[in-house]
Tab-separated table of C-alpha atoms in Angstrom:
chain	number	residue	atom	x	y	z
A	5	UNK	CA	122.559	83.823	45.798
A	6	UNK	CA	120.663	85.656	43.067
A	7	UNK	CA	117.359	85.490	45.473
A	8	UNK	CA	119.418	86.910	48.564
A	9	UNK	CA	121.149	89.767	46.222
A	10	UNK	CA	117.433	90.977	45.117
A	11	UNK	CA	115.559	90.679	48.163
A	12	UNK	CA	118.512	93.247	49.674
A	13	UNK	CA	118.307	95.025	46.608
A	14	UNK	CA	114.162	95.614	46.953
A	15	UNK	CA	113.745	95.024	42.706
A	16	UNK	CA	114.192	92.835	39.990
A	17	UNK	CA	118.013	92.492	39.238
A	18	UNK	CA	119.243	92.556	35.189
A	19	UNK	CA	121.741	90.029	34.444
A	20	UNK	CA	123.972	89.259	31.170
A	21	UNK	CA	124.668	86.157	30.877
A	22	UNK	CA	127.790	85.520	28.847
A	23	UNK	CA	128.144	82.446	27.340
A	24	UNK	CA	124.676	81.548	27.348
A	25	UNK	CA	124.571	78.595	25.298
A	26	UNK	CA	121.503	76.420	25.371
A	27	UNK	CA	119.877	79.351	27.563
A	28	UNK	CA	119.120	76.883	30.506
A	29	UNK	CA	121.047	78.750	32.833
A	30	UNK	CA	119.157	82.291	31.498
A	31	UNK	CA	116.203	80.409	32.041
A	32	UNK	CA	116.377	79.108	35.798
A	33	UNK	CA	117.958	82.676	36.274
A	34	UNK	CA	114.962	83.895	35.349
A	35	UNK	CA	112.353	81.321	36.968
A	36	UNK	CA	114.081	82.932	40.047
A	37	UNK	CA	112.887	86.374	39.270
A	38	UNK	CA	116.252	87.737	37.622
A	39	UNK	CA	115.452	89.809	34.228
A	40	UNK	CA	117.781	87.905	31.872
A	41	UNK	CA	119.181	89.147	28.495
A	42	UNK	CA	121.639	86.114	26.835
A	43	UNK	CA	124.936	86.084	24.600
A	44	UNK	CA	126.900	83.603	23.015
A	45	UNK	CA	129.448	83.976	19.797
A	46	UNK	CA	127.668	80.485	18.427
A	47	UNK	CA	124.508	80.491	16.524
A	48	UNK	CA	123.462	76.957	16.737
A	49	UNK	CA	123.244	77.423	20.524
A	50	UNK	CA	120.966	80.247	20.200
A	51	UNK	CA	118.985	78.597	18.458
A	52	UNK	CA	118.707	75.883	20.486
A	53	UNK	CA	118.063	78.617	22.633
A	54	UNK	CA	115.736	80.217	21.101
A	55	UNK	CA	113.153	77.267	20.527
A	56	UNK	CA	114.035	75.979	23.841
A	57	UNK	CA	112.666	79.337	25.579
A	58	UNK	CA	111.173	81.380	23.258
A	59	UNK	CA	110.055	84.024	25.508
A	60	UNK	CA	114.148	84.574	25.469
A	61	UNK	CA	115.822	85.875	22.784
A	62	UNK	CA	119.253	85.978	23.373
A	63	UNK	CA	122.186	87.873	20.976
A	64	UNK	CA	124.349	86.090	18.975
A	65	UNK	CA	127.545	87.792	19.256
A	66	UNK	CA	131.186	87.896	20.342
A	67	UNK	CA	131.064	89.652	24.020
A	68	UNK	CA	134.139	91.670	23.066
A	69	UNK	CA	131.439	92.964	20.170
A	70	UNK	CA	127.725	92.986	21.434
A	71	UNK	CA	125.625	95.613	19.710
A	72	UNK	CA	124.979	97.818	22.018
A	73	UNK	CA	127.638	98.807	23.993
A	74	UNK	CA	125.914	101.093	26.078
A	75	UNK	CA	123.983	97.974	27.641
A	76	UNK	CA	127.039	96.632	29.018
A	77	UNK	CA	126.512	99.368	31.878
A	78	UNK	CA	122.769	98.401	32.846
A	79	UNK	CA	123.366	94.821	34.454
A	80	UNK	CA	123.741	94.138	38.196
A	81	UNK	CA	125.985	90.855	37.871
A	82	UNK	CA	127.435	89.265	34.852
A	83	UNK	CA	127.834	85.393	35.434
A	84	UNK	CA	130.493	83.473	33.230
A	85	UNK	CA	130.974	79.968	33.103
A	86	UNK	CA	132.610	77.635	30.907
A	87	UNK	CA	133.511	81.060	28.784
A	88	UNK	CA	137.534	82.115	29.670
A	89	UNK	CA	139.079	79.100	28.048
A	90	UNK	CA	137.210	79.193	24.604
A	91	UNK	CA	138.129	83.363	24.631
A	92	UNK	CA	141.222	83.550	22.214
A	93	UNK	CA	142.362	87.135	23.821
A	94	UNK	CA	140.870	87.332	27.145
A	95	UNK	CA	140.284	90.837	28.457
């Protein structure tokens, strides 16, 4: 899907992945030519993460609460999965 959105698109699409855990998904995302940026509230998954792909360094952070709010406007999709039912509130 990713490959058929970007070839359409004619560039490199950004994508947040929320929820990234381990970063495997961020990683194949970005095998397939998707510019990747990672979140997840627990810090033993980045980690993991982290040594896993170092060339990745995703943010550790609730999504309600990233840093920088202004990147929330700069991605193209946003996949989720395996994130709604561990969300307290969800939005």
């Amino acid at each position: 899907m990713l490959a058929t959105i970007q070839e359409a698109s004619q560039r490199k699409l950004r994508v947040l992945n929320l929820g990234c855990g381990n970063g495997s998904r961020g990683h194949f995302i970005a095998e397939h030519g998707g510019e990747v940026v990672g979140a997840d509230t627990s810090a033993p998954r980045i980690a993991i993460s982290r040594q896993k792909f170092p060339a990745r360094q995703p943010i550790q952070g609730d999504i309600y609460l990233l840093p920088d709010t202004d990147m929330l406007h700069s991605f193209d999709i946003v996949p989720v999965s395996e994130v709604i039912e561990h969300l307290l509130f969800p939005k």
